CSV table of C-alpha atoms and ligand atoms in Angstrom, one decimal:
chain,number,residue,atom,x,y,z
L,1,MET,CA,-18.6,30.1,7.3
L,2,LYS,CA,-19.5,32.7,4.6
L,3,ILE,CA,-16.3,32.1,2.7
L,4,GLN,CA,-16.9,28.5,2.6
L,5,GLU,CA,-20.4,29.0,0.9
L,6,ARG,CA,-19.0,31.4,-1.7
L,7,LYS,CA,-16.1,29.0,-2.5
L,8,LEU,CA,-18.5,26.0,-2.5
L,9,ARG,CA,-20.7,27.7,-5.2
L,10,ALA,CA,-17.7,28.3,-7.4
L,11,ALA,CA,-16.3,24.7,-6.8
L,12,VAL,CA,-19.6,23.3,-7.8
L,13,LYS,CA,-19.6,25.2,-11.0
L,14,ARG,CA,-16.1,24.1,-11.8
L,15,ALA,CA,-16.9,20.4,-10.9
L,16,TYR,CA,-19.9,20.6,-13.2
L,17,GLN,CA,-17.3,20.9,-16.2
L,18,VAL,CA,-16.1,17.4,-15.3
L,19,PRO,CA,-18.2,14.9,-17.4
L,20,PHE,CA,-18.5,12.2,-14.8
L,21,ILE,CA,-19.4,14.6,-12.0
L,22,ARG,CA,-21.9,16.5,-14.3
L,23,ARG,CA,-23.4,13.0,-15.1
L,24,LYS,CA,-23.8,12.2,-11.4
L,25,MET,CA,-25.3,15.6,-10.6
L,26,GLN,CA,-27.8,15.2,-13.4
L,27,GLU,CA,-28.7,11.7,-12.2
L,28,GLN,CA,-29.5,13.1,-8.8
L,29,GLY,CA,-31.4,16.0,-10.3
L,30,VAL,CA,-29.2,18.7,-9.0
L,31,ALA,CA,-28.0,21.7,-10.9
L,32,PRO,CA,-25.1,23.9,-9.9
L,33,ASP,CA,-27.5,26.8,-9.1
L,34,ASP,CA,-29.3,24.6,-6.6
L,35,ILE,CA,-26.3,24.8,-4.3
L,36,ARG,CA,-26.4,28.0,-2.3
L,37,GLY,CA,-25.2,27.2,1.1
L,38,LEU,CA,-23.7,24.3,3.3
L,39,GLU,CA,-27.2,23.1,4.0
L,40,ASP,CA,-27.5,22.1,0.3
L,41,LEU,CA,-24.2,20.0,0.5
L,42,SER,CA,-26.1,16.7,1.0
L,43,LYS,CA,-27.8,17.2,-2.3
L,44,LEU,CA,-24.5,16.8,-4.1
L,45,PRO,CA,-23.4,13.4,-5.2
L,46,PHE,CA,-20.4,11.7,-3.7
L,47,THR,CA,-17.3,11.0,-5.7
L,48,THR,CA,-15.1,8.0,-5.0
L,49,LYS,CA,-11.6,6.5,-6.0
L,50,GLU,CA,-13.5,4.1,-8.3
L,51,ASP,CA,-14.9,7.2,-10.3
L,52,LEU,CA,-11.4,8.2,-10.9
L,53,LEU,CA,-9.9,4.9,-11.8
L,54,LYS,CA,-12.9,4.0,-14.0
L,55,GLY,CA,-12.3,6.6,-16.7
L,56,GLY,CA,-9.4,7.7,-18.8
L,57,LEU,CA,-6.3,9.2,-17.2
L,58,PHE,CA,-7.4,12.9,-17.9
L,59,ASP,CA,-11.3,12.4,-17.4
L,60,ALA,CA,-11.2,14.3,-14.0
L,61,LEU,CA,-9.8,17.4,-15.5
L,62,ALA,CA,-11.9,20.6,-15.3
L,63,VAL,CA,-9.4,22.6,-17.4
L,64,PRO,CA,-7.8,22.1,-20.8
L,65,ARG,CA,-4.6,19.9,-20.6
L,66,SER,CA,-2.4,22.9,-21.4
L,67,GLY,CA,-3.6,24.5,-18.1
L,68,VAL,CA,-2.0,21.8,-16.1
L,69,VAL,CA,1.5,22.7,-14.9
L,70,ARG,CA,2.1,19.5,-12.6
L,71,VAL,CA,0.9,16.1,-12.0
L,72,HIS,CA,1.3,13.8,-9.1
L,73,THR,CA,0.1,10.3,-8.3
L,74,SER,CA,-1.2,8.5,-5.2
L,75,SER,CA,0.9,5.7,-3.9
L,76,GLY,CA,-2.1,3.5,-4.2
L,77,THR,CA,-2.0,-0.2,-3.6
L,78,THR,CA,-4.4,-0.6,-6.6
L,79,ASN,CA,-3.0,-1.5,-10.0
L,80,ARG,CA,-3.3,2.0,-11.2
L,81,PRO,CA,-2.5,4.9,-9.1
L,82,VAL,CA,-4.8,7.9,-8.9
L,83,VAL,CA,-3.4,10.9,-10.9
L,84,THR,CA,-3.8,14.3,-9.5
L,85,PHE,CA,-3.5,17.5,-11.4
L,86,TYR,CA,-2.5,21.2,-10.6
L,87,THR,CA,-2.9,24.4,-12.4
L,88,ARG,CA,-0.4,27.3,-11.5
L,89,ASN,CA,-3.0,28.6,-9.0
L,90,ASP,CA,-3.5,25.1,-7.5
L,91,LEU,CA,0.3,24.9,-6.8
L,92,GLU,CA,0.3,28.3,-5.3
L,93,THR,CA,-2.6,27.4,-2.9
L,94,TRP,CA,-1.2,24.1,-2.1
L,95,SER,CA,2.1,25.6,-1.0
L,96,GLU,CA,0.3,28.1,1.3
L,97,LEU,CA,-1.6,25.1,2.8
L,98,LEU,CA,1.7,23.2,3.5
L,99,ALA,CA,3.3,26.5,4.8
L,100,ARG,CA,0.4,26.6,7.1
L,101,ASN,CA,0.8,23.1,8.2
L,102,LEU,CA,4.5,23.7,9.1
L,103,ALA,CA,3.5,26.9,10.9
L,104,ALA,CA,0.8,25.2,12.9
L,105,ILE,CA,3.3,22.7,14.4
L,106,GLY,CA,5.6,25.7,15.4
L,107,ALA,CA,8.2,25.7,12.7
L,108,LYS,CA,9.6,29.2,11.8
L,109,PRO,CA,12.3,30.9,9.9
L,110,GLY,CA,15.6,29.8,11.3
L,111,ASP,CA,14.5,26.2,11.4
L,112,VAL,CA,16.3,23.7,9.1
L,113,PHE,CA,13.8,21.4,7.3
L,114,LEU,CA,14.6,17.9,6.0
L,115,ASN,CA,12.2,16.1,3.9
L,116,THR,CA,12.6,12.4,3.7
L,117,ALA,CA,9.8,12.0,1.1
L,118,GLY,CA,11.1,11.8,-2.5
L,119,GLN,CA,10.7,14.7,-4.9
L,120,GLY,CA,9.1,12.3,-7.4
L,121,MET,CA,5.4,11.4,-8.3
L,122,PHE,CA,4.2,11.3,-4.5
L,123,THR,CA,2.7,14.4,-3.2
L,124,GLY,CA,4.6,14.7,0.1
L,125,GLY,CA,8.0,15.4,-1.5
L,126,LEU,CA,7.8,18.6,-3.7
L,127,GLY,CA,4.7,19.6,-1.8
L,128,TYR,CA,6.3,20.0,1.6
L,129,ILE,CA,9.5,21.5,0.0
L,130,ALA,CA,7.4,24.3,-1.5
L,131,GLY,CA,5.6,24.8,1.8
L,132,ALA,CA,8.8,25.0,3.8
L,133,GLU,CA,10.5,27.4,1.4
L,134,ARG,CA,7.3,29.6,1.5
L,135,LEU,CA,7.4,29.7,5.3
L,136,GLY,CA,11.0,30.7,5.1
L,137,LEU,CA,12.7,27.5,6.4
L,138,THR,CA,16.1,26.3,5.2
L,139,VAL,CA,15.2,23.3,3.1
L,140,VAL,CA,17.4,20.2,3.0
L,141,PRO,CA,15.7,18.2,0.2
L,142,MET,CA,17.2,14.9,1.3
L,143,GLY,CA,14.5,12.5,0.0
L,144,PRO,CA,14.8,8.8,0.4
L,145,ALA,CA,18.0,7.4,1.9
L,146,SER,CA,18.9,5.0,4.5
L,147,PRO,CA,18.2,6.0,8.2
L,148,GLU,CA,22.0,6.1,8.7
L,149,ARG,CA,22.4,8.7,5.8
L,150,GLN,CA,19.3,10.7,7.1
L,151,LEU,CA,21.1,10.9,10.6
L,152,GLU,CA,24.4,12.0,9.0
L,153,VAL,CA,22.7,14.8,7.1
L,154,MET,CA,20.6,15.8,10.1
L,155,LYS,CA,23.8,16.2,12.1
L,156,ILE,CA,25.8,18.1,9.3
L,157,PHE,CA,23.1,20.7,8.6
L,158,GLY,CA,21.7,20.9,12.1
L,159,VAL,CA,18.2,19.8,11.1
L,160,THR,CA,15.4,21.0,13.4
L,161,VAL,CA,12.3,19.8,11.6
L,162,PHE,CA,11.7,16.7,9.5
L,163,HIS,CA,8.9,15.2,7.5
L,164,ALA,CA,8.4,11.4,7.2
L,165,ILE,CA,6.1,8.6,7.4
L,166,PRO,CA,5.9,7.3,11.1
L,167,SER,CA,7.5,4.0,10.4
L,168,PHE,CA,10.4,5.6,8.9
L,169,ALA,CA,10.8,7.9,11.9
L,170,LEU,CA,11.0,4.6,13.9
L,171,ARG,CA,13.8,3.4,11.7
L,172,ILE,CA,15.7,6.5,12.2
L,173,ALA,CA,15.4,6.0,15.9
L,174,ASP,CA,16.6,2.4,15.6
L,175,ALA,CA,19.6,3.5,13.6
L,176,ALA,CA,20.4,6.2,16.1
L,177,GLU,CA,20.3,3.6,18.9
L,178,ARG,CA,22.4,1.2,16.9
L,179,LEU,CA,25.0,3.8,16.1
L,180,GLY,CA,25.1,5.0,19.6
L,181,ILE,CA,24.0,8.5,18.7
L,182,ASP,CA,22.7,10.6,21.7
L,183,VAL,CA,19.7,12.1,19.9
L,184,GLU,CA,19.3,14.9,22.4
L,185,ARG,CA,22.9,16.0,22.6
L,186,GLU,CA,24.2,15.3,19.0
L,187,LEU,CA,21.2,16.2,17.0
L,188,SER,CA,19.3,19.5,16.9
L,189,LEU,CA,15.9,17.9,16.1
L,190,ARG,CA,12.9,19.5,17.7
L,191,LEU,CA,9.9,18.8,15.4
L,192,GLY,CA,8.6,16.0,13.3
L,193,ILE,CA,5.5,16.3,10.9
L,194,LEU,CA,4.4,12.8,10.2
L,195,GLY,CA,1.6,11.1,8.4
L,196,ALA,CA,0.6,9.3,5.1
L,197,GLU,CA,0.4,6.0,7.0
L,198,PRO,CA,-1.9,4.6,9.7
L,199,TRP,CA,-0.5,5.4,13.1
L,200,THR,CA,-1.7,6.1,16.6
L,201,GLU,CA,-1.2,8.6,19.4
L,202,GLU,CA,0.6,5.9,21.3
L,203,MET,CA,3.0,5.5,18.3
L,204,ARG,CA,3.5,9.2,18.5
L,205,ARG,CA,4.6,9.2,22.1
L,206,LEU,CA,7.1,6.5,21.5
L,207,ILE,CA,8.6,8.3,18.4
L,208,GLU,CA,8.7,11.6,20.6
L,209,GLU,CA,10.5,9.8,23.3
L,210,ARG,CA,12.9,7.9,21.0
L,211,LEU,CA,13.9,11.0,19.0
L,212,GLY,CA,13.6,13.7,21.7
L,213,ILE,CA,11.1,15.6,19.7
L,214,LYS,CA,7.5,16.8,19.3
L,215,ALA,CA,5.8,14.8,16.6
L,216,TYR,CA,2.6,16.0,14.9
L,217,ASN,CA,0.1,14.3,12.7
L,218,ASN,CA,-1.1,15.6,9.4
L,219,TYR,CA,-3.9,14.4,7.0
L,220,GLY,CA,-4.3,14.6,3.2
L,221,ALA,CA,-4.8,12.3,0.1
L,222,ALA,CA,-3.4,12.7,-3.4
L,223,GLU,CA,-7.0,12.9,-4.7
L,224,LEU,CA,-7.5,16.0,-2.6
L,225,GLY,CA,-4.3,17.5,-3.7
L,226,GLY,CA,-1.9,15.8,-1.2
L,227,PRO,CA,-1.1,16.7,2.3
L,228,GLY,CA,-2.5,20.0,3.5
L,229,VAL,CA,-6.1,19.1,4.5
L,230,ALA,CA,-5.6,19.0,8.2
L,231,VAL,CA,-2.8,19.2,10.7
L,232,GLU,CA,-2.3,19.0,14.4
L,233,CYS,CA,-1.4,22.2,16.2
L,234,ILE,CA,0.8,22.6,19.3
L,235,ALA,CA,-2.0,21.6,21.5
L,236,GLN,CA,-1.9,18.0,20.0
L,237,GLN,CA,-5.7,17.5,20.4
L,238,GLY,CA,-7.1,16.6,17.0
L,239,MET,CA,-6.2,17.9,13.4
L,240,HIS,CA,-7.5,21.3,12.5
L,241,VAL,CA,-9.0,21.2,8.9
L,242,TRP,CA,-8.2,24.3,6.7
L,243,GLU,CA,-11.8,25.0,6.4
L,244,ASP,CA,-11.4,27.9,4.1
L,245,HIS,CA,-10.1,25.4,1.6
L,246,PHE,CA,-12.0,22.3,2.4
L,247,ILE,CA,-15.5,21.2,3.7
L,248,VAL,CA,-15.4,18.1,5.9
L,249,GLU,CA,-18.3,15.8,6.6
L,250,VAL,CA,-18.5,12.3,8.4
L,251,VAL,CA,-21.0,10.0,7.1
L,252,ASP,CA,-22.3,6.5,7.7
L,253,PRO,CA,-20.2,4.3,5.4
L,254,LYS,CA,-23.3,2.2,4.5
L,255,THR,CA,-26.1,4.8,4.2
L,256,GLY,CA,-24.1,7.9,3.3
L,257,GLU,CA,-26.1,9.8,6.0
L,258,GLN,CA,-24.1,12.6,7.7
L,259,LEU,CA,-23.3,11.8,11.4
L,260,GLU,CA,-23.0,14.1,14.3
L,261,PRO,CA,-19.8,15.4,15.8
L,262,GLU,CA,-17.9,12.8,17.9
L,263,GLU,CA,-19.5,9.9,15.8
L,264,ASN,CA,-17.1,7.9,13.9
L,265,GLY,CA,-17.8,7.3,10.3
L,266,GLU,CA,-16.2,7.8,6.8
L,267,LEU,CA,-14.5,11.2,6.3
L,268,VAL,CA,-15.9,12.8,3.2
L,269,ILE,CA,-14.1,15.9,1.9
L,270,THR,CA,-14.9,18.6,-0.6
L,271,PRO,CA,-11.9,20.7,-1.6
L,272,LEU,CA,-12.8,24.2,-2.5
L,273,TRP,CA,-9.7,25.4,-4.1
L,274,ARG,CA,-8.8,23.1,-6.8
L,275,GLU,CA,-9.1,24.3,-10.4
L,276,ALA,CA,-7.6,21.4,-12.4
L,277,MET,CA,-9.3,18.6,-10.5
L,278,PRO,CA,-12.3,19.6,-8.5
L,279,LEU,CA,-14.0,16.8,-6.6
L,280,LEU,CA,-17.3,17.0,-4.7
L,281,ARG,CA,-17.8,15.1,-1.4
L,282,TYR,CA,-14.9,12.7,-2.0
L,283,ARG,CA,-15.2,9.5,0.0
L,284,THR,CA,-11.8,9.0,1.6
L,285,ARG,CA,-12.5,5.5,2.9
L,286,ASP,CA,-10.7,6.8,6.1
L,287,VAL,CA,-12.6,6.4,9.5
L,288,ALA,CA,-12.6,9.2,12.0
L,289,CYS,CA,-15.0,11.8,13.6
L,290,ILE,CA,-15.3,15.6,13.7
L,291,LEU,CA,-14.5,16.8,17.2
L,292,ASP,CA,-17.2,18.7,19.0
L,293,GLU,CA,-14.9,21.3,20.4
L,294,ARG,CA,-13.6,24.0,18.0
L,295,LYS,CA,-12.1,26.2,20.6
L,296,CYS,CA,-8.4,25.4,20.8
L,297,GLU,CA,-5.5,26.7,22.9
L,298,CYS,CA,-3.6,27.6,19.7
L,299,GLY,CA,-6.2,30.3,19.0
L,300,ARG,CA,-7.6,28.7,15.8
L,301,GLU,CA,-11.3,27.9,15.6
L,302,MET,CA,-11.2,25.6,12.5
L,303,ALA,CA,-13.0,22.4,13.0
L,304,LYS,CA,-10.9,19.5,14.2
L,305,ILE,CA,-11.0,15.8,13.2
L,306,SER,CA,-9.8,13.0,15.3
L,307,TRP,CA,-6.9,10.7,14.3
L,308,ILE,CA,-7.8,8.3,11.7
L,309,HIS,CA,-8.9,5.1,13.3
L,310,GLY,CA,-8.3,3.0,10.2
L,311,ARG,CA,-9.2,2.6,6.5
L,312,LEU,CA,-12.5,1.0,5.8
L,313,ASP,CA,-10.5,-1.4,3.5
L,314,ASP,CA,-8.1,-2.3,6.2
L,315,MET,CA,-10.6,-3.6,8.7
L,316,ILE,CA,-9.7,-7.1,9.8
L,317,LYS,CA,-12.5,-9.7,10.1
L,318,VAL,CA,-11.8,-12.4,12.7
L,319,ARG,CA,-14.3,-14.8,14.0
L,320,GLY,CA,-17.1,-12.3,13.1
L,321,ILE,CA,-15.5,-9.4,14.9
L,322,GLY,CA,-14.2,-6.5,12.9
L,323,LEU,CA,-11.4,-4.5,14.1
L,324,TYR,CA,-8.8,-1.9,12.9
L,325,PRO,CA,-5.0,-2.7,13.3
L,326,SER,CA,-4.8,0.6,15.3
L,327,ALA,CA,-6.8,-1.0,18.1
L,328,ILE,CA,-3.9,-3.6,18.4
L,329,GLU,CA,-1.2,-1.0,18.2
L,330,LYS,CA,-2.7,1.2,20.9
L,331,VAL,CA,-2.6,-1.7,23.4
L,332,ILE,CA,1.0,-2.8,22.5
L,333,LEU,CA,2.6,0.6,22.4
L,334,ARG,CA,1.4,1.6,25.8
L,335,HIS,CA,4.3,-0.5,27.2
L,336,PRO,CA,7.6,1.1,27.7
L,337,GLU,CA,9.4,-2.3,27.0
L,338,VAL,CA,8.4,-2.2,23.2
L,339,ASN,CA,10.2,-0.3,20.5
L,340,GLY,CA,7.3,0.3,18.2
L,341,GLU,CA,7.8,-2.5,15.7
L,342,TYR,CA,5.1,-5.3,15.6
L,343,LEU,CA,3.4,-7.6,13.2
L,344,VAL,CA,-0.1,-9.0,13.3
L,345,THR,CA,-0.4,-12.4,11.5
L,346,LEU,CA,-3.7,-14.0,10.7
L,347,GLU,CA,-3.4,-17.8,10.0
L,348,GLY,CA,-5.4,-21.1,9.8
L,349,TYR,CA,-8.8,-20.7,11.1
L,350,ASP,CA,-8.7,-17.2,12.3
L,351,ASP,CA,-5.7,-17.6,14.5
L,352,VAL,CA,-4.3,-14.2,15.5
L,353,LYS,CA,-0.6,-14.0,16.4
L,354,VAL,CA,1.0,-10.7,17.3
L,355,LYS,CA,4.7,-10.5,17.2
L,356,VAL,CA,6.2,-7.7,19.1
L,357,GLU,CA,9.8,-6.4,19.3
L,358,VAL,CA,10.9,-5.5,22.8
L,359,LYS,CA,14.1,-4.0,24.2
L,360,GLU,CA,17.0,-6.4,24.6
L,361,GLN,CA,17.1,-6.3,28.4
L,362,VAL,CA,13.5,-7.3,28.7
L,363,LEU,CA,14.3,-10.7,27.0
L,364,ASN,CA,17.3,-11.2,29.3
L,365,THR,CA,15.6,-10.6,32.6
L,366,GLY,CA,12.8,-13.1,32.3
L,367,ARG,CA,10.1,-10.5,32.4
L,368,ALA,CA,9.2,-11.7,28.8
L,369,GLU,CA,6.8,-14.3,29.9
L,370,GLU,CA,4.9,-12.1,32.2
L,371,LEU,CA,4.7,-9.2,29.5
L,372,ALA,CA,3.4,-11.6,26.8
L,373,GLU,CA,0.7,-12.8,29.1
L,374,GLN,CA,-0.2,-9.2,30.0
L,375,LEU,CA,-0.3,-8.1,26.4
L,376,SER,CA,-2.5,-11.0,25.5
L,377,ARG,CA,-4.9,-10.2,28.4
L,378,GLU,CA,-5.1,-6.7,27.4
L,379,LEU,CA,-5.6,-7.4,23.9
L,380,LYS,CA,-8.5,-9.8,24.7
L,381,ALA,CA,-10.2,-7.1,26.9
L,382,THR,CA,-10.0,-4.5,24.3
L,383,THR,CA,-10.8,-6.5,21.2
L,384,MET,CA,-12.6,-9.5,22.6
L,385,LEU,CA,-10.4,-11.7,20.7
L,386,LYS,CA,-7.7,-14.3,22.0
L,387,MET,CA,-4.4,-13.4,20.5
L,388,LYS,CA,-1.1,-15.2,20.9
L,389,VAL,CA,1.7,-12.9,21.7
L,390,GLU,CA,5.2,-13.5,20.8
L,391,LEU,CA,8.1,-11.2,21.9
L,392,LEU,CA,11.1,-10.7,19.8
L,393,PRO,CA,14.6,-9.0,20.0
L,394,PRO,CA,14.9,-5.6,18.4
L,395,GLY,CA,15.5,-5.8,14.6
L,396,THR,CA,13.8,-9.2,14.1
L,397,LEU,CA,10.8,-8.2,12.1
L,398,PRO,CA,11.2,-7.2,8.5
L,399,ARG,CA,11.5,-3.5,7.6
L,400,ARG,CA,10.5,-2.4,4.2
L,401,GLU,CA,10.9,0.5,2.0
L,402,GLY,CA,7.8,2.7,1.9
L,403,LYS,CA,4.7,2.2,4.1
L,404,ALA,CA,4.9,-0.2,6.9
L,405,ARG,CA,2.9,-3.6,6.8
L,406,ARG,CA,1.5,-4.3,10.3
L,407,VAL,CA,-0.8,-7.1,9.2
L,408,LEU,CA,-0.2,-10.2,7.3
L,409,ASP,CA,-3.3,-12.3,6.4
L,410,LEU,CA,-2.2,-15.8,5.6
L,411,ARG,CA,-5.7,-17.2,5.9
L,412,GLY,CA,-6.4,-19.4,3.0
L,413,VAL,CA,-3.0,-19.0,1.5
L,414,HIS,CA,-1.9,-22.5,2.5
L,415,GLY,CA,-5.0,-24.2,1.0
L,416,GLY,CA,-7.2,-26.6,3.0
L,417,GLY,CA,-8.9,-25.7,6.2
T,501,ZN,ZN1,-5.2,24.2,17.7
């Protein structure tokens, strides 16, 4: 893409203003003028989260501090969140990207948009509100509140589109069920844009079914400016990357070598639009692939990435086998008896227990034992690991504010063996 090459050259020049990036480029013996086209991309050094956390708070800036009109932070699990900066132009581009995200899933003027993400430090709050306003939707900037309260507000304003993390969408479905709300008849919901948390297509189907909506995945990271990197379109077959603003690569996480389409590896993303905080070849730690097929029934020809299979840091190692929690989720959520809540517990000497909430009637009919055995068999077949499955009534597993925790690793916690 011509536009990508032109923007890449400019982005590299901007990034060269950032001392740690300049140092890395010099170490690699590459100057901004060496980068002419996409074929030169692999000459550039990677940047990582460690780079951003190592230096001072403002070390990633490519503009004077007075040029920064907004800061946000990641919701990072590390001690210090990553800070991300925006110039006025950056905010302008970002809101355009998020307006595009909403348009891609089929939202349009006349839709009423509720954002369950807080308008605070995290990017999904103010970001999506700006995008929705830009697209001409009616915005209900609800922010964090109980699922019951969200439902009430959805009803009052006739909300048709909402943004949330997937586990919170499930909690809204739980609350609707508890309150006896007929989601199809009493609510006007039709679209959900979900993400910022690991989830699977199986989880998507379940959320769609329980809330009577179409649900779409979207991808981003605070380091890259927030959400707005990639989004599913109505075809629901991979996420389109906004290639006029980002270059996407997939590399072998060990060697850093670029991989072919359909090969899973670490997503590496170069934002082309960021003035305040340009990054080159940012290693996301997220595992996915670039899809071979560009043609899409929506008409867009932007490259598509797969769903994220997991984060490199979240891989569970059990008896020498490595797996992502998503592999377990995919097996469990294929069954109509479950409600979407589950917890994987690792204990003792690599004992894996999977607790799964099922619908009330399943436990009452004696189908439970059979289902538990079936799940255990299917998990063994998919992951090669023996797992004990325990079925629980709905509402038993702890829900938490913020991102869901699906894995509890207690190995070594109790001391001894
Ligand atoms: Zn498409």
